[in-house]
Amino acid sequence: MEIKGKVFKYGDAVNTDVILPGRWCHLYKPEDLKKHCLEDLDKDFAANVEEGDIIAAGENFGCGSSREVAPLSIKSSGISAIIAKSFARIFYRNSINIGLPILESPEAVENISAGNEVSVNMAEGTITNHTTGKTFNFVPFPEFMRDILAKGGIRDYILAKVK
Amino acid sequence: MGSTFAEKVLSEKAGKTVKPGDIVEITPDLAMSHDNTAAISKTFYNIGVDKLFDPELHIIVLDHCTPAADQKHATNHKTVREFVSRHGIKKFYDVNSGICHQVMAEAGLGIPGHVIVGSDSHTTHLGAFGAFATGIGRSEMAVIMATGKIWFRVPESMRVIVLGMPPKGVFAKDVALKIVGKVGASGAIYRSVEFSGPYIDSLPIDYRVVFTNISVEMGAKNGYIKPDDKTFSYLALRTRERYTPVLPDTDAEYAENVEIDVTDMTPQVACPHTVDNVKPIGEVEGTKVNQAFLGTCNGSRLTDWQVAASILKGRKISGDCRLICIPASSKVYLDAMKAGYVATIMEAGGIVTNSGCGPCLGAHQGVPAPEEVVISTGNRNFKGRMGCSESEVYLGSPATVAASALTGKITDPREFI
């Protein structure tokens, strides 16, 4: 899977109530979720995001509720990966479980600005900022988590194991 | 070198000695889901398994929008009831029960040493009984339904040690907010947090859960309070389950020890729009409020109603402020009625509704309007949390909420105590 696109950059503690407010939590279709993703934080996000784009953010991304529709709304928007200094743990689990790559790299975040062209190589564990030419490493996922991501989420990962 | 609570309990479950960073796959003792069971059931059926791994593993509580506010929530509830009936889930609590975490506590399901997962972030609540209780997502709940298994990374642990005893008029919620303010919203990320100290030991169960419940607001994986005679007595009235408490070793190694002296503390308030934006009440006193909310899994048990009623007794709330009171469970509601607290609150001008999560997450029963300000006993004040992104939410103790309802402004409750 290719992870490459322009960057949307946000600060610390982007919480699930601004990623997908409670009033939209009953939605589940990707085309509905993407319309409201991040609308209370960045009202232009839905209109400007393109397939493959990347979110870079500060500490504790995804803090708050356990709602899985939060990362799902981001994935539905076309975002191919989130890079943050740290993630809230349930958001982290949910993202892996729905097949959205989610990478911790404070160094990369410090060196990525909004609008930069960035790509991620999952196999090599590298993040490259093509605008500045700099490359950063992230700690690769354990094998079973790589498998879940490769299957597009835990449901299909288990489906493959059950069969 | 000894082991922390999290290391011990996960070692026991995994059947091998584990250390922080290890990945374990285990079967939990209990798995809770709420209204989101409707969505979880869709994923479960998609996995292609037609039977639950073990129906006894599951508890389902309808609480997030009860009774249903509209057709979409009603349909969700219907889907959940059909799922419960089809799979023979005995631990089902319908819309007349209360908030899942309180309902589970009252049912005696917070068992010391058990691993409890829930598809709700405040599942950390039951750690106050010495359980390992943690929030998970929807898809992995569906996987537990199908396979009985979930993976965990064994967390590092930190200790929060509360020193001294707070003065009169300063409550568990004030101390809990002070801790969140000091540790920060990401200060306990991925960690198991053990709360201890003579103050914690002195608290009744109603107040202990305030700490474990809010621990997720510091990023914690779980919160833990060592079970003691109060825990055992509480459970003796509610369950016949036999259990062996799991206690941390005295020589366990912690990633961090946070000490906090509460001897001279004043009431605390979490200001918009983050839970760790905590200030002494003196700094925000006088801020106009349009709505005071006594409710949620963090602050609406009988002890909280007793405190609120003692402040409201014989007084009237401000004409500029609404007071909405939602008991944490129907049991709390009944007990508060018997004790006269419901009458006291209604005579003061408050609204009392059936139990549930209510407006905490903006579903119904008191969503604020743009530019309105709410003071709440809840555990989260993110922008838009209560259903309106143009409103502001402050968090405080039940005493602070009651006192603020009387004046229509954020008010130090000590003048009414």
Coordinates of N, CA and C in Angstrom, one line a residue, chain A residues 5 8 28 31 43 51 80 87 91 94 111 121 127-128 149-150:
Chain A
G5 N 1.3 11.6 0.4 CA 0.4 12.7 0.1 C 0.8 14.0 0.9
F8 N -1.7 17.4 6.6 CA -2.5 18.3 7.4 C -1.9 18.3 8.8
Y28 N -22.1 5.4 10.0 CA -21.2 4.3 9.8 C -20.7 4.1 8.3
E31 N -18.9 7.4 3.3 CA -19.3 8.6 2.6 C -19.9 9.6 3.5
K43 N -12.7 23.2 9.7 CA -13.9 23.1 8.9 C -13.6 22.9 7.4
E51 N -7.2 11.6 -1.4 CA -6.8 10.3 -1.2 C -5.2 10.2 -1.0
S80 N -4.1 8.4 4.6 CA -3.4 7.1 4.5 C -2.6 6.7 5.7
F87 N 0.0 8.8 20.8 CA -1.5 8.6 20.6 C -2.1 8.1 21.9
F91 N -7.5 4.9 20.9 CA -7.5 5.4 19.5 C -6.4 4.6 18.7
N94 N -7.8 1.1 18.0 CA -8.9 1.2 17.1 C -8.4 1.4 15.6
N111 N 9.6 18.0 12.2 CA 10.2 18.4 11.0 C 9.2 18.3 9.8
N121 N 7.3 4.4 4.3 CA 7.6 3.1 3.9 C 7.5 2.1 5.1
I127 N 9.9 7.4 7.4 CA 9.0 8.5 7.0 C 9.9 9.5 6.2
T128 N 9.5 9.9 5.0 CA 10.3 10.8 4.2 C 9.5 12.1 3.9
L149 N -2.8 -4.8 9.8 CA -2.9 -3.7 8.9 C -2.9 -4.1 7.4
A150 N -2.1 -5.2 7.1 CA -2.1 -5.7 5.8 C -3.4 -6.2 5.3

